Short mmCIF file of C-alpha atoms and ligand atoms in Angstrom, two decimals:
data_model
loop_
_atom_site.label_atom_id
_atom_site.label_comp_id
_atom_site.label_asym_id
_atom_site.label_seq_id
_atom_site.Cartn_x
_atom_site.Cartn_y
_atom_site.Cartn_z
CA UNK A 1 0.00 0.00 0.00
CA UNK A 2 1.05 3.61 -0.57
CA UNK A 3 1.94 5.79 2.41
CA UNK A 4 -1.00 8.17 1.87
CA UNK A 5 -3.49 5.30 1.77
CA UNK A 6 -2.13 3.78 5.00
CA UNK A 7 -2.27 7.15 6.76
CA UNK A 8 -5.85 7.72 5.63
CA UNK A 9 -6.95 4.25 6.76
CA UNK A 10 -5.22 4.69 10.12
CA UNK A 11 -6.93 8.05 10.49
CA UNK A 12 -10.29 6.53 9.61
CA UNK A 13 -10.10 3.32 11.63
CA UNK A 14 -7.38 3.59 14.29
CA UNK A 15 -6.70 6.94 15.97
CA UNK A 16 -7.48 10.13 14.04
CA UNK A 17 -6.03 12.33 16.80
CA UNK A 18 -2.58 10.77 16.65
CA UNK A 19 -2.29 10.98 12.87
CA UNK A 20 -3.41 14.63 13.02
CA UNK A 21 -1.00 15.58 15.82
CA UNK A 22 2.06 14.22 14.02
CA UNK A 23 0.75 15.52 10.68
CA UNK A 24 0.58 19.06 12.09
CA UNK A 25 4.35 19.07 12.68
CA UNK A 26 5.03 17.48 9.30
CA UNK A 27 5.83 13.99 10.56
CA UNK A 28 4.06 11.34 8.53
CA UNK A 29 6.06 8.28 9.38
CA UNK A 30 4.88 4.87 8.26
CA UNK A 31 7.55 2.42 9.32
CA UNK A 32 8.61 -0.25 6.84
CA UNK A 33 11.86 -2.15 7.27
CA UNK A 34 13.57 -2.06 10.66
CA UNK A 35 16.98 -3.34 11.59
CA UNK A 36 19.36 -2.83 14.53
CA UNK A 37 19.41 0.88 15.50
CA UNK A 38 17.50 1.91 12.38
CA UNK A 39 13.94 2.25 11.19
CA UNK A 40 13.02 2.97 7.58
CA UNK A 41 9.91 4.65 6.28
CA UNK A 42 8.06 2.77 3.58
CA UNK A 43 9.78 4.93 0.98
CA UNK A 44 13.00 3.30 2.30
CA UNK A 45 14.46 6.41 3.90
CA UNK A 46 16.56 5.49 6.95
CA UNK A 47 16.31 7.00 10.43
CA UNK A 48 18.47 6.38 13.48
CA UNK A 49 15.96 5.42 16.15
CA UNK A 50 16.73 7.47 19.27
CA UNK A 51 13.33 6.97 20.80
CA UNK A 52 13.31 3.20 20.58
CA UNK A 53 9.81 3.27 22.05
CA UNK A 54 11.07 4.17 25.49
CA UNK A 55 13.49 1.25 25.63
CA UNK A 56 11.47 -1.40 23.83
CA UNK A 57 14.26 -1.61 21.25
CA UNK A 58 17.17 -1.33 23.71
CA UNK A 59 18.78 -4.20 21.85
CA UNK A 60 17.72 -2.91 18.46
CA UNK A 61 15.06 -3.80 15.95
CA UNK A 62 14.56 -7.42 14.89
CA UNK A 63 17.45 -8.69 17.04
CA UNK A 64 18.55 -11.84 15.14
CA UNK A 65 19.29 -13.99 18.20
CA UNK A 66 16.06 -13.04 19.97
CA UNK A 67 14.11 -13.68 16.78
CA UNK A 68 15.61 -17.18 16.68
CA UNK A 69 14.67 -17.74 20.33
CA UNK A 70 11.10 -16.70 19.56
CA UNK A 71 10.79 -18.79 16.40
CA UNK A 72 12.15 -21.84 18.16
CA UNK A 73 9.79 -21.30 21.13
CA UNK A 74 6.85 -21.08 18.74
CA UNK A 75 7.76 -24.44 17.25
CA UNK A 76 7.05 -26.09 20.61
CA UNK A 77 4.72 -23.82 22.55
CA UNK A 78 1.82 -21.42 22.29
CA UNK A 79 1.01 -18.75 24.88
CA UNK A 80 0.32 -21.45 27.45
CA UNK A 81 -2.27 -21.54 30.19
CA UNK A 82 -1.80 -18.80 32.75
CA UNK A 83 -3.43 -20.84 35.52
CA UNK A 84 -0.89 -23.65 35.53
CA UNK A 85 2.82 -23.79 36.27
CA UNK A 86 5.09 -23.58 33.24
CA UNK A 87 8.82 -24.22 32.99
CA UNK A 88 9.51 -21.08 30.94
CA UNK A 89 7.59 -18.85 33.37
CA UNK A 90 9.16 -20.43 36.48
CA UNK A 91 12.69 -20.13 35.08
CA UNK A 92 12.18 -16.50 34.11
CA UNK A 93 10.73 -15.64 37.52
CA UNK A 94 13.70 -17.30 39.21
CA UNK A 95 16.08 -15.31 37.01
CA UNK A 96 14.28 -12.07 37.84
CA UNK A 97 14.53 -12.84 41.56
CA UNK A 98 18.26 -13.48 41.16
CA UNK A 99 18.92 -10.39 39.07
CA UNK A 100 16.93 -7.86 41.10
CA UNK A 101 18.22 -6.30 44.34
CA UNK A 102 17.29 -7.01 47.96
CA UNK A 103 14.66 -9.62 48.66
CA UNK A 104 12.64 -8.99 45.49
CA UNK A 105 11.37 -12.48 44.93
CA UNK A 106 7.95 -13.12 43.42
CA UNK A 107 7.13 -12.14 39.85
CA UNK A 108 3.62 -11.44 38.63
CA UNK A 109 3.65 -11.32 34.84
CA UNK A 110 1.71 -8.85 32.75
CA UNK A 111 1.29 -8.07 29.10
CA UNK A 112 2.09 -4.35 29.42
CA UNK A 113 3.89 -1.92 31.68
CA UNK A 114 0.57 -0.36 32.64
CA UNK A 115 -0.80 -3.68 33.84
CA UNK A 116 2.43 -4.35 35.75
CA UNK A 117 2.05 -0.95 37.49
CA UNK A 118 -1.56 -1.84 38.37
CA UNK A 119 -0.28 -5.05 39.96
CA UNK A 120 2.37 -3.13 41.93
CA UNK A 121 -0.23 -0.74 43.30
CA UNK A 122 -2.70 -3.50 44.13
CA UNK A 123 0.09 -5.28 46.01
CA UNK A 124 1.01 -2.15 48.00
CA UNK A 125 -2.62 -1.53 48.92
CA UNK A 126 -3.10 -5.08 50.07
CA UNK A 127 0.16 -5.09 52.02
CA UNK A 128 -0.41 -1.80 53.84
CA UNK A 129 -4.21 -1.76 53.91
CA UNK A 130 -3.96 1.88 52.79
CA UNK A 131 -5.24 3.33 49.53
CA UNK A 132 -3.17 6.44 48.87
CA UNK A 133 -0.55 6.41 46.11
CA UNK A 134 2.02 9.20 45.87
CA UNK A 135 3.69 9.90 42.53
CA UNK A 136 5.55 12.69 40.76
CA UNK A 137 3.31 15.37 39.35
CA UNK A 138 4.72 15.00 35.84
CA UNK A 139 5.43 11.29 35.90
CA UNK A 140 3.88 8.70 33.64
CA UNK A 141 3.20 5.11 34.60
CA UNK A 142 0.69 3.88 32.06
CA UNK A 143 -2.81 4.23 30.75
CA UNK A 144 -4.88 1.49 32.32
CA UNK A 145 -7.29 2.20 35.19
CA UNK A 146 -4.98 2.43 38.19
CA UNK A 147 -1.72 3.24 36.41
CA UNK A 148 -3.47 6.06 34.52
CA UNK A 149 -4.44 7.70 37.81
CA UNK A 150 -0.88 8.15 39.03
CA UNK A 151 1.67 10.63 37.75
CA UNK A 152 0.36 13.36 35.51
CA UNK A 153 -3.21 12.21 35.67
CA UNK A 154 -4.94 14.48 33.17
CA UNK A 155 -6.63 11.40 31.73
CA UNK A 156 -8.14 10.54 35.11
CA UNK A 157 -10.73 13.31 34.82
CA UNK A 158 -10.98 13.03 31.05
CA UNK A 159 -12.13 9.42 31.43
CA UNK A 160 -14.05 10.04 34.67
CA UNK A 161 -11.96 7.65 36.75
CA UNK A 162 -11.18 9.88 39.74
CA UNK A 163 -12.05 8.30 43.08
CA UNK A 164 -11.42 10.08 46.36
CA UNK A 165 -9.09 13.07 45.99
CA UNK A 166 -6.86 11.58 48.68
CA UNK A 167 -6.24 8.36 46.76
CA UNK A 168 -3.80 9.83 44.25
CA UNK A 169 -1.44 12.56 45.39
CA UNK A 170 1.26 14.18 43.27
CA UNK A 171 4.48 15.77 44.49
CA UNK A 172 7.32 17.65 42.79
CA UNK A 173 10.48 15.80 41.82
CA UNK A 174 13.49 16.29 44.11
CA UNK A 175 11.39 17.80 46.93
CA UNK A 176 11.85 15.64 50.02
CA UNK A 177 10.07 17.99 52.43
CA UNK A 178 6.88 17.88 50.33
CA UNK A 179 7.17 14.10 50.26
CA UNK A 180 7.59 13.94 54.04
CA UNK A 181 4.61 16.21 54.65
CA UNK A 182 2.38 13.69 52.89
CA UNK A 183 3.95 10.43 54.03
CA UNK A 184 4.02 11.54 57.66
CA UNK A 185 0.21 11.34 57.73
CA UNK A 186 0.70 7.58 57.47
CA UNK A 187 -2.05 7.18 54.88
CA UNK A 188 0.20 6.32 51.95
CA UNK A 189 0.35 2.78 50.61
CA UNK A 190 3.21 3.43 48.20
CA UNK A 191 5.34 5.98 46.45
CA UNK A 192 5.82 5.16 42.79
CA UNK A 193 8.78 6.79 41.06
CA UNK A 194 10.33 6.36 37.66
CA UNK A 195 14.01 6.45 38.63
CA UNK A 196 14.75 9.15 36.00
CA UNK A 197 11.41 10.54 34.78
CA UNK A 198 11.08 10.24 31.00
CA UNK A 199 8.04 12.42 30.47
CA UNK A 200 9.85 15.55 31.62
CA UNK A 201 13.00 14.80 29.65
CA UNK A 202 15.01 12.77 32.17
CA UNK A 203 15.88 15.30 34.88
CA UNK A 204 18.31 13.58 37.23
CA UNK A 205 17.49 12.87 40.84
CA UNK A 206 19.50 15.16 43.11
CA UNK A 207 22.10 13.55 45.36
CA UNK A 208 20.33 11.64 48.11
CA UNK A 209 16.80 12.25 46.78
CA UNK A 210 15.84 8.67 45.95
CA UNK A 211 17.58 7.34 49.06
CA UNK A 212 15.72 10.00 51.04
CA UNK A 213 12.40 8.80 49.57
CA UNK A 214 13.36 5.25 50.51
CA UNK A 215 14.05 6.33 54.10
CA UNK A 216 10.77 8.24 54.35
CA UNK A 217 8.90 5.17 53.08
CA UNK A 218 10.56 3.08 55.79
CA UNK A 219 9.80 5.65 58.47
CA UNK A 220 6.11 6.08 57.62
CA UNK A 221 5.20 2.57 56.50
CA UNK A 222 4.82 3.14 52.74
CA UNK A 223 6.21 0.88 50.04
CA UNK A 224 8.68 2.09 47.40
CA UNK A 225 7.71 1.08 43.86
CA UNK A 226 10.50 1.58 41.31
CA UNK A 227 9.15 2.01 37.80
CA UNK A 228 12.01 0.71 35.68
CA UNK A 229 9.97 0.29 32.50
CA UNK A 230 12.19 2.79 30.64
CA UNK A 231 15.30 3.15 32.77
CA UNK A 232 16.01 -0.50 33.54
CA UNK A 233 17.68 -3.29 31.58
CA UNK A 234 21.20 -1.94 31.30
CA UNK A 235 20.60 1.60 30.13
CA UNK A 236 22.38 3.30 33.04
CA UNK A 237 25.31 0.89 32.85
CA UNK A 238 23.72 -1.21 35.60
CA UNK A 239 20.93 -3.69 35.04
CA UNK A 240 18.54 -1.52 37.07
CA UNK A 241 18.71 2.26 37.43
CA UNK A 242 17.60 2.18 41.10
CA UNK A 243 20.75 0.34 42.08
CA UNK A 244 22.75 3.09 40.33
CA UNK A 245 21.22 5.36 43.01
CA UNK A 246 21.77 2.84 45.78
CA UNK A 247 18.11 2.16 46.44
CA UNK A 248 16.43 -1.18 47.05
CA UNK A 249 12.72 -0.97 46.25
CA UNK A 250 9.91 -3.08 47.69
CA UNK A 251 8.48 -3.61 44.23
CA UNK A 252 10.15 -3.23 40.84
CA UNK A 253 8.24 -2.89 37.57
CA UNK A 254 9.82 -3.76 34.23
CA UNK A 255 8.41 -3.95 30.72
CA UNK A 256 9.15 -2.55 27.26
CA UNK A 257 12.72 -3.79 26.63
CA UNK A 258 12.00 -7.06 28.45
CA UNK A 259 10.10 -7.98 25.30
CA UNK A 260 13.24 -7.76 23.16
CA UNK A 261 10.96 -5.69 20.93
CA UNK A 262 9.38 -8.85 19.60
CA UNK A 263 7.00 -10.38 22.14
CA UNK A 264 5.00 -8.27 24.65
CA UNK A 265 5.78 -9.04 28.26
CA UNK A 266 6.10 -7.04 31.48
CA UNK A 267 6.69 -8.02 35.07
CA UNK A 268 6.16 -6.84 38.63
CA UNK A 269 8.77 -8.19 41.00
CA UNK A 270 7.64 -8.10 44.62
CA UNK A 271 9.66 -8.57 47.79
CA UNK A 272 9.00 -11.71 49.77
CA UNK A 273 7.90 -9.53 52.68
CA UNK A 274 5.04 -7.86 50.78
CA UNK A 275 3.95 -10.61 48.40
CA UNK A 276 1.73 -12.44 50.86
CA UNK A 277 -1.39 -12.06 48.73
CA UNK A 278 0.12 -14.47 46.22
CA UNK A 279 -0.08 -17.25 48.81
CA UNK A 280 -3.39 -16.15 50.24
CA UNK A 281 -5.21 -15.59 46.97
CA UNK A 282 -3.67 -17.22 43.92
CA UNK A 283 -6.32 -15.66 41.71
CA UNK A 284 -5.91 -12.10 43.02
CA UNK A 285 -4.57 -11.00 39.64
CA UNK A 286 -5.40 -13.00 36.56
CA UNK A 287 -3.92 -12.15 33.16
CA UNK A 288 -4.49 -14.43 30.19
CA UNK A 289 -1.54 -13.09 28.22
CA UNK A 290 0.68 -12.13 31.20
CA UNK A 291 3.77 -14.33 31.08
CA UNK A 292 2.89 -15.96 27.76
CA UNK A 293 5.48 -18.66 27.25
CA UNK A 294 7.15 -17.46 24.02
CA UNK A 295 7.66 -14.08 25.71
CA UNK A 296 9.26 -15.76 28.73
CA UNK A 297 11.84 -17.45 26.48
CA UNK A 298 12.68 -14.12 24.85
CA UNK A 299 12.75 -12.17 28.13
CA UNK A 300 15.06 -14.70 29.73
CA UNK A 301 17.63 -14.17 26.96
CA UNK A 302 17.12 -10.39 27.16
CA UNK A 303 18.01 -10.48 30.86
CA UNK A 304 21.19 -12.46 30.13
CA UNK A 305 22.24 -10.01 27.43
CA UNK A 306 21.42 -6.90 29.47
CA UNK A 307 23.26 -8.09 32.56
CA UNK A 308 26.42 -9.09 30.68
CA UNK A 309 29.28 -7.06 32.26
CA UNK A 310 30.93 -6.62 28.84
CA UNK A 311 27.80 -4.91 27.48
CA UNK A 312 27.34 -2.85 30.65
CA UNK A 313 30.97 -1.62 30.49
CA UNK A 314 30.53 -0.71 26.83
CA UNK A 315 27.34 1.22 27.72
CA UNK A 316 29.28 3.26 30.29
CA UNK A 317 32.21 3.90 27.94
CA UNK A 318 30.08 4.88 24.94
CA UNK A 319 27.75 6.97 27.10
CA UNK A 320 30.76 9.02 28.24
CA UNK A 321 31.88 9.59 24.62
CA UNK A 322 28.39 10.55 23.46
CA UNK A 323 27.93 12.79 26.50
CA UNK A 324 31.18 14.62 25.70
CA UNK A 325 29.94 15.10 22.13
CA UNK A 326 26.68 16.64 23.34
CA UNK A 327 28.61 18.85 25.78
CA UNK A 328 30.70 20.14 22.84
CA UNK A 329 27.55 20.85 20.84
CA UNK A 330 26.04 22.64 23.82
CA UNK A 331 29.05 24.94 24.04
CA UNK A 332 28.68 25.85 20.34
CA UNK A 333 24.89 26.03 20.07
CA UNK A 334 23.22 27.81 23.01
CA UNK A 335 19.83 26.56 21.73
CA UNK A 336 20.88 23.23 23.30
CA UNK A 337 20.56 24.50 26.83
CA UNK A 338 21.04 21.47 29.04
CA UNK A 339 22.33 17.92 28.66
CA UNK A 340 21.06 15.53 31.33
CA UNK A 341 22.68 12.15 31.40
CA UNK A 342 22.94 8.96 33.36
CA UNK A 343 24.53 6.32 31.14
CA UNK A 344 22.44 6.11 27.99
CA UNK A 345 19.45 7.76 29.62
CA UNK A 346 19.83 11.19 28.02
CA UNK A 347 17.55 14.22 28.17
CA UNK A 348 18.20 17.31 26.04
CA UNK A 349 16.60 20.59 26.99
CA UNK A 350 16.32 23.42 24.47
CA UNK A 351 16.13 27.15 24.98
CA UNK A 352 12.51 27.58 23.92
CA UNK A 353 9.22 26.31 25.40
CA UNK A 354 8.60 24.42 22.13
CA UNK A 355 12.28 23.79 21.45
CA UNK A 356 12.02 20.01 21.39
CA UNK A 357 9.21 20.16 18.81
CA UNK A 358 11.38 22.32 16.53
CA UNK A 359 14.38 20.07 17.07
CA UNK A 360 12.38 16.87 16.62
CA UNK A 361 11.34 18.10 13.16
CA UNK A 362 14.90 19.22 12.30
CA UNK A 363 16.30 15.86 13.37
CA UNK A 364 13.62 14.05 11.39
CA UNK A 365 14.74 15.97 8.32
CA UNK A 366 18.28 14.82 9.11
CA UNK A 367 17.56 11.14 9.50
CA UNK A 368 16.99 10.84 13.25
CA UNK A 369 13.80 9.93 15.05
CA UNK A 370 13.83 11.31 18.62
CA UNK A 371 10.79 11.98 20.77
CA UNK A 372 9.65 15.06 22.66
CA UNK A 373 9.14 14.65 26.42
CA UNK A 374 5.36 14.34 26.82
CA UNK A 375 4.99 16.89 29.66
CA UNK A 376 7.73 19.35 28.71
CA UNK A 377 7.92 20.39 25.07
CA UNK A 378 11.26 22.09 25.63
CA UNK A 379 12.89 18.74 26.40
CA UNK A 380 13.64 15.68 24.32
CA UNK A 381 14.36 12.05 25.13
CA UNK A 382 17.50 10.70 23.50
CA UNK A 383 17.93 6.98 23.91
CA UNK A 384 20.22 5.17 21.51
CA UNK A 385 20.32 1.39 21.45
CA UNK A 386 22.70 -0.27 23.90
CA UNK A 387 25.09 -1.59 21.23
CA UNK A 388 26.35 1.91 20.43
CA UNK A 389 29.75 2.24 18.73
CA UNK A 390 32.06 5.06 17.67
CA UNK A 391 30.76 5.15 14.07
CA UNK A 392 27.15 5.50 15.20
CA UNK A 393 28.11 8.09 17.84
CA UNK A 394 29.83 10.19 15.13
CA UNK A 395 26.83 9.82 12.84
CA UNK A 396 24.41 10.87 15.61
CA UNK A 397 26.50 13.91 16.58
CA UNK A 398 26.93 15.07 12.96
CA UNK A 399 23.19 14.86 12.36
CA UNK A 400 22.50 16.69 15.63
CA UNK A 401 24.88 19.44 14.59
CA UNK A 402 23.11 19.85 11.23
CA UNK A 403 19.74 19.95 12.99
CA UNK A 404 20.99 22.50 15.56
CA UNK A 405 22.26 24.73 12.72
CA UNK A 406 18.85 24.47 11.04
CA UNK A 407 17.09 25.43 14.29
CA UNK A 408 19.48 28.34 14.86
CA UNK A 409 18.56 29.69 11.39
CA UNK A 410 14.84 29.19 12.03
CA UNK A 411 15.06 30.86 15.45
CA UNK A 412 16.92 33.87 14.05
CA UNK A 413 14.07 34.43 11.55
CA UNK A 414 11.42 34.61 14.26
C1 PLP B 1 7.84 4.71 32.91
C2 PLP B 1 6.70 3.98 32.28
N1 PLP B 1 5.93 3.19 33.03
C3 PLP B 1 4.90 2.50 32.52
C4 PLP B 1 4.58 2.59 31.17
C5 PLP B 1 3.43 1.83 30.60
O1 PLP B 1 3.88 0.82 29.77
P1 PLP B 1 2.93 0.24 28.62
O2 PLP B 1 2.83 1.27 27.53
O3 PLP B 1 3.64 -1.02 28.19
O4 PLP B 1 1.61 -0.05 29.23
C6 PLP B 1 5.35 3.41 30.35
C7 PLP B 1 5.04 3.55 28.92
O5 PLP B 1 5.47 4.41 28.21
C8 PLP B 1 6.43 4.13 30.91
O6 PLP B 1 7.20 4.92 30.17
#
């Protein structure tokens, strides 16, 4: 089919609003071939994927080894029956328990990050017998019922899902005194925090902030839920970003990249101490597709790859080189105002309230797909795949420089 026809059908039958929003900034991407760090539009034009769907393609598009794992799993299994024990699911859960910090132990499988966040919150409410969930005011944790009510919850009222006003409370990032004011009332079941919040362009936690939140949770009887859907799986140079900040959560949520980009799977890993409902009520959360067996085979290999010290060292080394390159660009182009970085979690803030929109378009015209931060249009998420090398770093930086020059010209004409 031709691009125009696909866009029109998608607009008619899928989501008119999305097609219109991208169309308004001149982005009409219909993805065709995809391979490694690249996506191609159906006219075969290549783009370096720096959004990678929030980490879904951490290991690249159509990873050959993971594809083989999936194909071979499909020769012997289907999705399986979620009510019964399965070898693939048990082995993956054991691996997750081994590769997560502290006494994180039980895994409840889900088919999306949103569902996994729902499970985390249900667990915290059961464990504490409290309802209130505290999150960052501009965070994002998903779009299902419960997950959609935490973080920036504009959709909560839009879809009429607000309960009591006290159930979902938002606080500002890096503000421990605001956090303490709320937690000290001892009504909070859990604090949910994305270790480095994507939707505001990856601002970094200040020294001691996440550890401080952990201590406040301990003091006032709330659980700490680490949302590692985007930041986990090797991106910071450690398997999990929370451990980079020396925090052991009570519950850890992973998704996106766990799928290897080829089979949807997400997981909520719960500490032994708080997972009692799994013994008491085996049917407390039922998910037909959660932990589908082909996905478990893929995810198990993903975990091995992402925890390989050779890969993690390369992530750290290449992140430093790329970071230096962005710092050089920042010194030459004041439009690039701030470079935030923790490993290959990179946020770029521009000197204009709509700077990331302008830059996103300029990068698109220069063969890079990078996404605006959803709740701050001056900031952009920049997440290359984990197998970065010098040639790709050079290519990325050259294209950024061209795009920055283009923006500088556009800005000067305003
Ligand atoms: C930090 C974070 N948590 C949770 C989710 C929800 O994941 P999913 O889209 O798989 O439901 C997302 C999705 O973008 C996310 O970025």
